[in-house]
Amino acid sequence: MSRASICFRAIEQCRSCRFRFTHRLTLRGKVLCSNLSTNQEGPFHEEKEWSSTEEKHGYGSNGGFEKRNKEAAGLFYLNTLKLPEKLQQNLDSYLKKFPRKVLENDGKKLARHIRNRGRPTEQTWQKYKESRRQREELAVNQANPADILKLHNQQEDTILDDVDSTSEDEDDEFDGEFVSQETRSDPLETGDSDSDIDDKENNNHTNSETMDTSDSKPAIIKKQKVIKRPRGSEYKLIRYNKREAAAYAASRLPASYGATLRVFHELRRREPNFKPENLLDFGSGSGTATWAAHETWGDSLREYQCVDVSQDMNSLAEYLIRGGEGLKHSLHIPGVYFKRFLPVSNLITYDVVVASYALSEIPRASLRKMAVKSLWGKTSDLLVIIEHGNTEGFEITAEARNLVLKKGDGEPVDDGSAEGNQYQYLDPTAEEMDNGFVFSPCPHDVKCARSDAETRDHPCNFEQRVQLALCQRNTKLKKRGFHTERFSYIVLKKGARDLGEKPWPRVLEPVRYRKRHVICRLCCSSGDLKQKTFTKRKDSDIYKCARHLTKWGDLLPDPEDRVRMNRKAVKS
């Protein structure tokens, strides 16, 4: 013990008989625990030089012990987002015009239907055309106005009047950790229809009845708690009248704003010199994309073109911007204009074109392709598409990605029939599409590894925490204080990708933390999905960034050409 000294200190904690020991071992020629030593001798001298030349991502460059830099490249995580103060005030004054209980119930039903409805099928499109044809025939034949009104009400598809037995706490599936599609049973993913599920439940019910009646002795039945996922409802065209617009504002407005702001925040971080002057918002709805763009780029944007086919939604968006009805109230964001239809001509282009939760409202794939072609022709730089984070939303963004990249789009685009004129935006044979590449989230332009529904683990989606909407304040989410919005998005940029750069991979799942290493699921520039493990010893240059700073959806500084550092090679 003459050459070493050992120091122990024990601290007894109140109400718990546990001890915490801290020790420091000091040996001659080597200091193990002190970071204040200036000794440059011994075998660890080369290691100190090696660590000083590393690039400590998110921690500076002088040894990596500085304060964490959350503004480092590749980090786009945002804390729980709240609506701007002016928008919140205008929203509260707008919702006060409606009964509180009715508004909450309508908002819950609308949000539940939007999240759980399946994708539109050919049968859905045929029902829509048949009802439209019957209404036109009654109008031509001068039928009874009461019959026309009755058929018109059936055509409106008011989902707010439907009886739904699903739980009102609609955000239970986002509780806890990230769960992949492999470990959960979802009838939409396995291909089972609702009728098959009903048959299985009926069979189980009849079997239990026969078992109870066959036995004369009383049987002991153990009740098991079964958690049922909400079933996918039939796709319906939602007509956003005044009641539906108010329900949307009470349920979906904070989530739409948060997802759009998260995407715009990434664009500003990655392109700090990009200053757009005008923006086109297709399917503007309540105008959340306008508020998110103004929050991101400020006075750089001088013109906002909001296009939505619903006049009531345009009235809602204008009320939120003005703070009241009528022209006597000035616009809080100058340069905002509202239209009901998208212009056919592509002579006027916009720096940024946004379609936030809009393409999912178009009931046919061919019509969505026509809309994407039209939007791509109207942008001079960026096309941003944001959809829900479920399977349908991801496949809609994947369709737009393949269309712009000209991958798997050899089939002709069918313009439908005369019944779909209100959804036609552009003649698909008018002109050729410009070349482009995927700016975000994919670091590549090859085929998406999750494009195949049979082999993918789950849809490519991301999440953002936002404040609670009005209809969520009296649910289980009140204890948490926020709502987790999952979304899928794609940002397409005109031009060609720089082949000389090596994009960083995208983190596709929450980082899994272990004792001395972290596990990341990455989408690499080669187009492959890889699971990489970064250890504290061999990957100290990015280990701390991955452990303490990187979140789901960020870029990790681990390009394909990176050479993994080896301490033994450096020492020798």
Coordinates of C-alpha atoms in Angstrom, one line a residue:
M1 CA 0.0 0.0 0.0
S2 CA 3.1 2.3 0.0
R3 CA 2.7 3.0 -3.7
A4 CA -1.0 3.6 -3.8
S5 CA -3.6 5.2 -1.6
I6 CA -7.3 4.4 -1.5
C7 CA -9.9 6.8 -0.3
F8 CA -13.4 5.8 0.6
R9 CA -16.4 7.8 1.5
A10 CA -19.7 6.4 2.5
I11 CA -22.9 8.4 2.6
E12 CA -26.0 7.0 4.3
Q13 CA -29.2 8.0 2.6
C14 CA -32.4 8.7 4.6
R15 CA -35.2 6.2 4.6
S16 CA -33.1 3.7 2.6
C17 CA -30.3 1.5 3.9
R18 CA -28.2 1.8 0.8
F19 CA -24.7 3.1 0.5
R20 CA -23.0 4.8 -2.3
F21 CA -19.3 4.5 -2.6
T22 CA -17.0 6.7 -4.6
H23 CA -13.4 5.9 -4.8
R24 CA -10.3 7.2 -6.4
L25 CA -7.3 5.1 -7.1
T26 CA -4.1 7.0 -7.5
L27 CA -1.0 5.2 -8.8
R28 CA 2.4 6.4 -9.6
G29 CA 2.7 7.6 -13.3
K30 CA -1.0 7.1 -14.0
V31 CA -4.2 8.9 -12.9
L32 CA -7.3 6.9 -13.4
C33 CA -10.2 9.2 -12.4
S34 CA -8.9 12.7 -12.3
N35 CA -9.5 14.8 -15.4
L36 CA -7.5 17.7 -14.0
S37 CA -4.1 16.0 -14.3
T38 CA -1.4 17.5 -16.5
N39 CA 0.8 14.4 -16.6
Q40 CA 1.8 13.7 -20.2
E41 CA 3.9 10.6 -19.5
G42 CA 3.1 6.9 -19.7
P43 CA 1.3 4.8 -22.2
F44 CA -1.9 7.0 -22.3
H45 CA -0.1 9.9 -23.9
E46 CA -0.9 8.7 -27.4
E47 CA -4.5 8.1 -26.5
K48 CA -4.9 11.7 -25.5
E49 CA -3.5 12.9 -28.8
W50 CA -5.9 10.6 -30.6
S51 CA -8.9 11.8 -28.8
S52 CA -8.0 15.5 -29.4
T53 CA -8.1 15.0 -33.1
E54 CA -11.5 13.4 -33.1
E55 CA -14.6 15.3 -34.3
K56 CA -16.9 15.3 -31.3
H57 CA -20.3 15.8 -33.0
G58 CA -22.5 18.0 -30.8
Y59 CA -19.8 18.5 -28.2
G60 CA -17.2 20.8 -29.8
S61 CA -13.7 19.8 -30.8
N62 CA -11.5 20.3 -27.7
G63 CA -11.7 16.9 -26.1
G64 CA -15.5 16.5 -26.2
F65 CA -16.1 17.6 -22.6
E66 CA -17.9 20.9 -23.4
K67 CA -21.6 21.6 -22.9
R68 CA -23.8 19.7 -25.3
N69 CA -24.6 21.6 -28.5
K70 CA -28.2 20.9 -29.4
E71 CA -27.8 23.1 -32.5
A72 CA -25.3 20.7 -34.1
A73 CA -25.8 19.5 -37.6
G74 CA -28.2 16.7 -38.1
L75 CA -30.3 17.4 -35.0
F76 CA -33.9 18.4 -35.7
Y77 CA -35.7 17.3 -32.5
L78 CA -38.1 19.8 -31.1
N79 CA -39.7 19.8 -27.7
T80 CA -43.4 19.9 -27.1
L81 CA -44.7 22.4 -29.6
K82 CA -47.4 24.9 -28.7
L83 CA -49.5 27.1 -31.0
P84 CA -48.4 30.7 -31.4
E85 CA -50.0 33.0 -28.9
K86 CA -52.0 34.9 -31.5
L87 CA -53.3 31.7 -33.2
Q88 CA -54.3 30.3 -29.8
Q89 CA -56.3 33.4 -29.0
N90 CA -58.1 33.4 -32.3
L91 CA -58.8 29.7 -32.0
D92 CA -60.3 30.0 -28.6
S93 CA -62.6 32.8 -29.7
Y94 CA -63.7 30.8 -32.7
L95 CA -64.5 27.7 -30.7
K96 CA -66.6 29.7 -28.2
K97 CA -69.2 30.0 -30.9
F98 CA -70.1 26.3 -30.6
P99 CA -71.5 24.2 -27.7
R100 CA -68.6 22.8 -25.8
K101 CA -69.9 19.2 -25.3
V102 CA -71.0 18.9 -28.9
L103 CA -67.7 20.2 -30.1
E104 CA -65.7 17.8 -28.0
N105 CA -67.8 14.8 -29.2
D106 CA -67.6 15.8 -32.9
G107 CA -63.8 16.4 -32.6
K108 CA -63.2 12.9 -31.1
K109 CA -65.3 11.2 -33.8
L110 CA -63.6 13.1 -36.6
A111 CA -60.1 12.5 -35.3
R112 CA -60.9 8.8 -34.7
H113 CA -62.3 8.4 -38.2
I114 CA -59.4 10.1 -39.9
R115 CA -56.9 7.9 -38.1
N116 CA -58.7 4.6 -38.5
R117 CA -60.2 4.8 -41.9
G118 CA -58.8 2.6 -44.6
R119 CA -57.6 3.5 -48.0
P120 CA -60.1 4.2 -50.7
T121 CA -61.1 1.3 -52.9
E122 CA -62.7 0.9 -56.2
Q123 CA -66.0 0.1 -54.4
T124 CA -65.8 3.4 -52.6
W125 CA -65.3 5.2 -55.8
Q126 CA -68.3 3.4 -57.4
K127 CA -70.5 4.3 -54.5
Y128 CA -69.6 7.9 -54.9
K129 CA -70.3 7.9 -58.6
E130 CA -73.6 6.1 -58.2
S131 CA -74.9 8.5 -55.6
R132 CA -73.8 11.5 -57.8
R133 CA -75.5 10.0 -60.9
Q134 CA -78.8 9.5 -59.0
R135 CA -78.8 13.0 -57.7
E136 CA -78.2 14.4 -61.2
E137 CA -81.0 12.2 -62.6
L138 CA -83.5 13.4 -60.0
A139 CA -82.5 17.0 -60.7
V140 CA -83.0 16.6 -64.5
N141 CA -86.4 14.8 -64.1
Q142 CA -87.7 17.5 -61.8
A143 CA -88.3 15.1 -59.0
N144 CA -89.7 16.0 -55.6
P145 CA -87.3 18.4 -53.8
A146 CA -87.6 16.4 -50.6
D147 CA -86.2 13.3 -52.4
I148 CA -83.3 15.3 -53.8
L149 CA -82.6 16.7 -50.4
K150 CA -82.7 13.3 -48.8
L151 CA -80.3 11.9 -51.4
H152 CA -78.1 14.9 -51.0
N153 CA -77.9 14.3 -47.2
Q154 CA -76.9 10.7 -47.9
Q155 CA -74.2 11.9 -50.2
E156 CA -72.6 14.2 -47.6
D157 CA -71.3 11.3 -45.5
T158 CA -71.6 13.0 -42.2
I159 CA -69.4 10.8 -40.1
L160 CA -70.1 12.9 -37.0
D161 CA -73.6 11.4 -36.7
D162 CA -72.3 7.8 -36.9
V163 CA -72.4 5.6 -33.8
D164 CA -69.0 4.5 -32.9
S165 CA -68.2 2.2 -30.0
T166 CA -64.5 2.9 -30.0
S167 CA -63.0 4.3 -26.8
E168 CA -62.9 8.0 -26.6
D169 CA -59.2 8.0 -25.5
E170 CA -57.9 7.8 -29.0
D171 CA -54.2 8.1 -28.2
D172 CA -53.6 4.9 -26.3
E173 CA -51.7 3.2 -29.1
F174 CA -48.9 5.7 -28.8
D175 CA -48.2 5.1 -25.1
G176 CA -45.0 3.4 -24.0
E177 CA -42.1 2.6 -26.2
F178 CA -41.9 2.1 -29.9
V179 CA -43.5 -1.1 -31.0
S180 CA -42.8 -2.5 -34.4
Q181 CA -45.5 -4.0 -36.7
E182 CA -44.0 -7.5 -36.3
T183 CA -45.1 -7.8 -32.6
R184 CA -48.6 -6.5 -32.8
S185 CA -51.7 -8.0 -34.4
D186 CA -53.4 -5.5 -36.7
P187 CA -56.1 -6.7 -39.0
L188 CA -55.2 -4.0 -41.5
E189 CA -51.6 -5.3 -41.8
T190 CA -52.3 -9.0 -41.8
G191 CA -54.9 -8.7 -44.6
D192 CA -57.9 -9.8 -42.5
S193 CA -61.1 -7.9 -43.4
D194 CA -63.6 -6.7 -40.9
S195 CA -66.1 -9.4 -41.9
D196 CA -63.5 -12.1 -41.2
I197 CA -62.9 -10.6 -37.8
D198 CA -66.6 -10.5 -37.0
D199 CA -66.9 -14.2 -38.1
K200 CA -64.1 -15.2 -35.8
E201 CA -65.7 -13.3 -32.9
N202 CA -69.1 -14.9 -33.6
N203 CA -67.6 -18.3 -33.7
N204 CA -65.8 -17.8 -30.4
H205 CA -69.0 -16.6 -28.9
T206 CA -71.0 -19.5 -30.0
N207 CA -68.3 -22.0 -28.9
S208 CA -68.4 -20.5 -25.4
E209 CA -72.1 -20.7 -25.3
T210 CA -72.1 -24.4 -26.3
M211 CA -69.5 -25.2 -23.7
D212 CA -71.5 -23.5 -21.0
T213 CA -74.8 -25.3 -21.9
S214 CA -73.2 -28.7 -22.3
D215 CA -71.8 -28.9 -18.7
S216 CA -74.3 -29.3 -16.0
K217 CA -71.9 -28.2 -13.3
P218 CA -71.2 -24.5 -13.0
A219 CA -68.0 -23.7 -14.8
I220 CA -65.5 -21.2 -13.4
I221 CA -64.8 -18.6 -16.1
K222 CA -61.7 -16.5 -15.8
K223 CA -62.1 -13.1 -17.2
Q224 CA -59.1 -11.9 -19.1
K225 CA -58.5 -8.3 -20.1
V226 CA -58.3 -8.1 -23.8
I227 CA -57.0 -4.9 -25.4
K228 CA -58.6 -4.5 -28.8
R229 CA -57.1 -2.2 -31.4
P230 CA -59.5 0.1 -33.2
R231 CA -60.8 -1.4 -36.4
G232 CA -60.3 0.3 -39.7
S233 CA -63.5 1.9 -40.7
E234 CA -64.8 2.3 -44.3
Y235 CA -63.2 5.1 -46.3
K236 CA -65.6 8.0 -46.7
L237 CA -65.3 11.3 -48.4
I238 CA -65.5 14.0 -45.7
R239 CA -67.4 17.1 -46.7
Y240 CA -65.9 19.8 -44.5
N241 CA -68.9 22.0 -43.8
K242 CA -69.1 24.4 -40.9
R243 CA -69.7 21.6 -38.3
E244 CA -66.8 19.5 -39.7
A245 CA -64.5 22.5 -39.8
A246 CA -65.2 23.3 -36.2
A247 CA -64.6 19.6 -35.2
Y248 CA -61.3 19.7 -37.1
A249 CA -60.2 22.8 -35.3
A250 CA -61.0 21.3 -32.0
S251 CA -59.2 18.0 -32.6
R252 CA -56.5 18.2 -35.3
L253 CA -55.2 21.7 -35.5
P254 CA -52.3 21.4 -33.0
A255 CA -51.2 18.1 -34.5
S256 CA -51.2 19.5 -38.1
Y257 CA -49.3 22.6 -37.0
G258 CA -46.7 20.6 -35.1
A259 CA -45.9 18.1 -37.9
T260 CA -45.6 20.8 -40.5
L261 CA -43.4 23.0 -38.3
R262 CA -41.1 20.0 -37.6
V263 CA -40.6 19.5 -41.3
F264 CA -40.0 23.2 -42.0
H265 CA -37.6 23.3 -39.1
E266 CA -35.5 20.7 -40.7
L267 CA -35.5 22.5 -44.0
R268 CA -34.3 25.7 -42.3
R269 CA -31.5 23.8 -40.4
R270 CA -30.2 22.0 -43.5
E271 CA -30.5 25.0 -45.8
P272 CA -29.8 28.1 -43.8
N273 CA -29.4 30.3 -46.9
F274 CA -32.7 29.2 -48.4
K275 CA -35.1 32.2 -48.1
P276 CA -38.4 31.5 -49.9
E277 CA -40.5 34.4 -51.1
N278 CA -43.8 32.7 -51.9
L279 CA -45.6 29.5 -50.8
L280 CA -48.5 27.5 -52.2
D281 CA -50.5 25.5 -49.7
F282 CA -52.6 22.9 -51.4
G283 CA -55.5 21.6 -49.3
S284 CA -54.7 24.4 -46.8
G285 CA -57.6 23.5 -44.5
S286 CA -57.3 25.5 -41.3
G287 CA -54.1 27.3 -42.5
T288 CA -51.7 25.6 -40.2
A289 CA -49.0 25.4 -42.9
T290 CA -49.2 29.2 -43.3
W291 CA -48.5 29.7 -39.6
A292 CA -45.7 27.1 -39.6
A293 CA -44.0 28.7 -42.6
H294 CA -44.3 32.2 -41.0
E295 CA -42.8 30.9 -37.8
T296 CA -39.9 29.3 -39.7
W297 CA -39.0 31.9 -42.3
G298 CA -40.7 35.0 -41.0
D299 CA -40.8 38.1 -43.2
S300 CA -38.9 36.3 -46.0
L301 CA -42.2 35.0 -47.3
R302 CA -44.3 37.7 -48.9
E303 CA -47.0 35.7 -50.5
Y304 CA -49.1 32.7 -49.3
Q305 CA -51.5 31.1 -51.7
C306 CA -54.0 28.8 -49.8
V307 CA -56.1 26.5 -51.9
D308 CA -58.9 24.4 -50.5
V309 CA -62.2 23.3 -52.1
S310 CA -64.2 23.8 -48.9
Q311 CA -65.4 27.4 -48.4
D312 CA -66.1 26.7 -44.7
M313 CA -62.4 25.6 -44.2
N314 CA -61.2 28.8 -46.0
S315 CA -63.5 30.8 -43.7
L316 CA -62.0 29.1 -40.7
A317 CA -58.4 29.8 -41.8
E318 CA -59.2 33.4 -42.6
Y319 CA -60.8 33.8 -39.2
L320 CA -57.7 32.4 -37.4
I321 CA -55.5 34.8 -39.3
R322 CA -57.7 37.9 -38.9
G323 CA -59.0 37.2 -35.4
G324 CA -62.6 37.8 -36.5
E325 CA -65.0 37.9 -39.4
G326 CA -65.0 40.5 -42.0
L327 CA -62.4 42.7 -43.6
K328 CA -62.4 45.1 -40.7
H329 CA -59.9 42.9 -39.0
S330 CA -56.4 43.1 -40.5
L331 CA -54.4 40.1 -41.4
H332 CA -51.9 39.0 -38.7
I333 CA -49.8 37.4 -41.5
P334 CA -49.7 39.8 -44.5
G335 CA -49.9 38.5 -48.1
V336 CA -52.3 35.5 -47.5
Y337 CA -54.8 34.8 -50.3
F338 CA -57.5 32.1 -50.4
K339 CA -58.7 30.2 -53.4
R340 CA -61.0 27.2 -53.9
F341 CA -59.4 25.7 -57.0
L342 CA -55.9 25.0 -58.1
P343 CA -54.9 26.9 -61.3
V344 CA -54.1 24.7 -64.2
S345 CA -51.3 26.8 -65.7
N346 CA -47.7 26.3 -64.5
L347 CA -46.5 29.7 -65.7
I348 CA -46.4 31.0 -62.1
T349 CA -44.2 28.9 -59.8
Y350 CA -43.6 29.0 -56.1
D351 CA -40.5 28.4 -54.0
V352 CA -42.2 26.0 -51.7
V353 CA -45.3 23.9 -52.4
V354 CA -47.0 22.2 -49.5
A355 CA -49.6 19.4 -49.3
S356 CA -50.1 18.8 -45.6
Y357 CA -52.7 16.1 -44.9
A358 CA -54.3 16.9 -48.2
L359 CA -53.6 14.0 -50.6
S360 CA -55.3 11.5 -48.3
E361 CA -58.6 13.3 -48.9
I362 CA -58.4 12.5 -52.7
P363 CA -60.4 9.3 -53.1
R364 CA -58.5 7.7 -56.0
A365 CA -54.8 6.9 -56.7
S366 CA -54.9 8.2 -60.3
L367 CA -56.3 11.5 -59.2
R368 CA -53.6 11.8 -56.5
K369 CA -51.0 11.2 -59.2
M370 CA -52.5 14.0 -61.3
A371 CA -52.4 16.3 -58.2
V372 CA -48.7 15.4 -57.5
K373 CA -47.8 16.1 -61.1
S374 CA -49.5 19.5 -61.0
L375 CA -47.9 20.4 -57.7
W376 CA -44.5 19.4 -58.9
G377 CA -44.9 21.6 -62.0
K378 CA -45.8 24.6 -59.8
T379 CA -42.8 24.5 -57.6
S380 CA -39.4 26.0 -58.5
D381 CA -37.5 24.4 -55.7
L382 CA -39.2 22.2 -53.0
L383 CA -42.3 20.1 -52.8
V384 CA -43.3 19.1 -49.3
I385 CA -45.9 16.3 -48.7
I386 CA -47.0 15.4 -45.1
E387 CA -49.5 12.6 -44.3
H388 CA -50.6 10.5 -41.3
G389 CA -48.0 8.1 -39.9
N390 CA -50.1 5.0 -40.7
T391 CA -49.8 2.6 -43.6
E392 CA -52.0 4.6 -45.9
G393 CA -50.2 7.9 -45.2
F394 CA -46.8 6.3 -45.8
E395 CA -47.9 4.7 -49.1
I396 CA -49.3 8.0 -50.3
T397 CA -45.9 9.7 -49.8
A398 CA -44.2 6.7 -51.4
E399 CA -46.4 7.1 -54.5
A400 CA -45.4 10.7 -54.8
R401 CA -41.7 9.8 -54.4
N402 CA -41.9 7.1 -57.1
L403 CA -43.8 9.5 -59.4
V404 CA -41.2 12.3 -59.2
L405 CA -38.2 9.9 -59.4
K406 CA -39.9 8.1 -62.3
K407 CA -39.7 4.7 -60.6
G408 CA -42.5 2.2 -61.1
D409 CA -44.8 4.7 -62.9
G410 CA -45.1 3.1 -66.2
E411 CA -48.9 2.6 -66.1
P412 CA -51.1 5.2 -67.7
V413 CA -52.8 7.7 -65.5
D414 CA -56.6 7.3 -65.8
D415 CA -58.5 10.5 -65.5
G416 CA -61.7 8.7 -64.4
S417 CA -65.0 9.8 -65.8
A418 CA -67.1 12.9 -65.8
E419 CA -68.0 12.4 -62.1
G420 CA -64.5 13.2 -61.0
N421 CA -64.1 16.6 -62.7
Q422 CA -63.8 18.4 -59.4
Y423 CA -60.6 16.4 -58.6
Q424 CA -58.9 17.0 -62.0
Y425 CA -56.0 19.4 -61.7
L426 CA -53.9 18.9 -64.8
D427 CA -53.8 17.0 -68.0
P428 CA -51.3 14.2 -67.4
T429 CA -50.0 14.4 -71.0
A430 CA -49.5 18.2 -71.0
E431 CA -45.8 18.3 -70.4
E432 CA -42.9 16.2 -69.1
M433 CA -42.0 16.3 -65.4
D434 CA -38.7 17.9 -64.3
N435 CA -36.0 15.9 -62.7
G436 CA -35.6 15.9 -59.0
F437 CA -34.3 14.0 -56.0
V438 CA -35.3 13.2 -52.4
F439 CA -34.2 15.9 -50.1
S440 CA -35.7 14.4 -46.9
P441 CA -36.1 12.0 -45.2
C442 CA -34.4 9.5 -47.5
P443 CA -30.6 9.9 -48.0
H444 CA -30.9 8.2 -51.4
D445 CA -32.9 8.0 -54.6
V446 CA -33.1 4.3 -55.0
K447 CA -36.1 2.1 -54.3
C448 CA -37.3 2.4 -50.7
A449 CA -36.5 -0.6 -48.6
R450 CA -40.0 -0.4 -47.0
S451 CA -41.9 -0.1 -50.2
D452 CA -42.9 -3.8 -50.0
A453 CA -45.8 -4.2 -47.6
E454 CA -45.0 -7.9 -47.0
T455 CA -41.3 -7.4 -46.0
R456 CA -41.3 -4.1 -44.2
D457 CA -41.3 -4.1 -40.4
H458 CA -43.5 -1.0 -40.1
P459 CA -44.3 2.2 -42.1
C460 CA -41.6 4.9 -42.3
N461 CA -42.9 7.5 -39.9
F462 CA -41.7 10.0 -37.3
E463 CA -43.2 11.7 -34.3
Q464 CA -43.6 15.1 -32.8
R465 CA -45.1 16.1 -29.4
V466 CA -47.7 18.8 -29.5
Q467 CA -50.0 20.5 -27.1
L468 CA -53.4 19.0 -26.4
A469 CA -56.4 19.9 -28.6
L470 CA -59.7 21.0 -27.1
C471 CA -61.3 17.5 -27.4
Q472 CA -58.2 15.9 -25.8
R473 CA -58.1 17.9 -22.5
N474 CA -60.6 15.7 -20.7
T475 CA -59.1 12.3 -21.7
K476 CA -56.2 10.2 -20.4
L477 CA -53.8 12.5 -22.2
K478 CA -54.5 15.2 -19.5
K479 CA -52.0 13.5 -17.2
R480 CA -49.3 13.5 -19.8
G481 CA -50.0 17.0 -21.0
F482 CA -49.1 16.4 -24.7
H483 CA -50.2 14.5 -27.7
T484 CA -47.7 12.5 -29.8
E485 CA -48.4 13.0 -33.5
R486 CA -47.0 10.4 -35.9
F487 CA -46.6 11.5 -39.5
S488 CA -44.9 10.4 -42.7
Y489 CA -43.4 13.0 -45.0
I490 CA -41.4 13.5 -48.2
V491 CA -39.5 16.5 -49.4
L492 CA -38.7 16.6 -53.1
K493 CA -36.2 19.0 -54.5
K494 CA -35.7 20.0 -58.2
G495 CA -32.4 19.4 -59.8
A496 CA -29.8 16.6 -59.4
R497 CA -28.3 15.3 -56.2
D498 CA -24.6 16.0 -55.7
L499 CA -22.9 12.7 -56.2
G500 CA -19.8 13.9 -54.4
E501 CA -21.5 14.2 -51.0
K502 CA -22.1 11.3 -48.6
P503 CA -25.4 12.0 -46.8
W504 CA -25.7 10.9 -43.2
P505 CA -28.1 8.1 -42.5
R506 CA -31.5 8.7 -40.9
V507 CA -32.5 7.3 -37.6
L508 CA -35.7 5.4 -38.2
E509 CA -36.5 4.3 -34.6
P510 CA -35.9 5.5 -31.1
V511 CA -32.3 4.8 -30.1
R512 CA -31.9 1.8 -27.8
Y513 CA -29.6 2.5 -24.9
R514 CA -27.4 -0.2 -23.3
K515 CA -24.7 0.0 -20.6
R516 CA -21.7 0.8 -22.9
H517 CA -23.2 1.0 -26.3
V518 CA -26.2 2.2 -28.2
I519 CA -28.2 0.5 -31.0
C520 CA -29.5 2.5 -33.9
R521 CA -31.8 1.6 -36.8
L522 CA -30.6 3.5 -39.8
C523 CA -31.6 4.2 -43.4
C524 CA -28.2 4.6 -45.2
S525 CA -27.3 6.3 -48.5
S526 CA -27.0 2.9 -50.2
G527 CA -30.7 2.4 -49.8
D528 CA -30.4 -0.4 -47.2
L529 CA -31.8 -0.5 -43.7
K530 CA -29.0 -1.3 -41.2
Q531 CA -28.8 -1.8 -37.5
K532 CA -25.6 -0.5 -36.1
T533 CA -24.0 -0.7 -32.7
F534 CA -21.8 2.2 -31.5
T535 CA -19.6 1.5 -28.5
K536 CA -18.1 3.9 -26.1
R537 CA -14.6 2.6 -26.8
K538 CA -14.5 2.2 -30.6
D539 CA -16.9 4.9 -31.6
S540 CA -16.3 7.6 -29.1
D541 CA -16.5 10.3 -31.8
I542 CA -20.2 9.8 -32.3
Y543 CA -21.2 7.6 -29.3
K544 CA -22.0 10.6 -27.0
C545 CA -24.0 12.3 -29.8
A546 CA -26.0 9.1 -30.4
R547 CA -26.6 8.5 -26.7
H548 CA -27.4 12.0 -25.5
L549 CA -28.5 14.1 -28.4
T550 CA -29.8 12.0 -31.3
K551 CA -33.6 11.4 -31.4
W552 CA -35.9 9.6 -33.7
G553 CA -35.8 11.3 -37.1
D554 CA -32.4 12.9 -36.8
L555 CA -29.4 12.4 -38.9
L556 CA -26.5 10.5 -37.4
P557 CA -22.9 11.5 -38.4
D558 CA -22.0 8.0 -39.7
P559 CA -21.5 8.2 -43.5
E560 CA -20.8 5.1 -45.6
D561 CA -17.1 6.0 -46.1
R562 CA -16.4 6.5 -42.4
V563 CA -13.6 4.4 -41.1
R564 CA -14.1 3.1 -37.6
M565 CA -11.4 4.2 -35.2
N566 CA -9.2 1.6 -33.5
R567 CA -7.3 2.5 -30.4
K568 CA -4.8 -0.4 -30.8
A569 CA -3.8 0.7 -34.3
V570 CA -3.3 4.3 -33.1
K571 CA -1.1 3.2 -30.1
S572 CA 1.1 1.1 -32.3

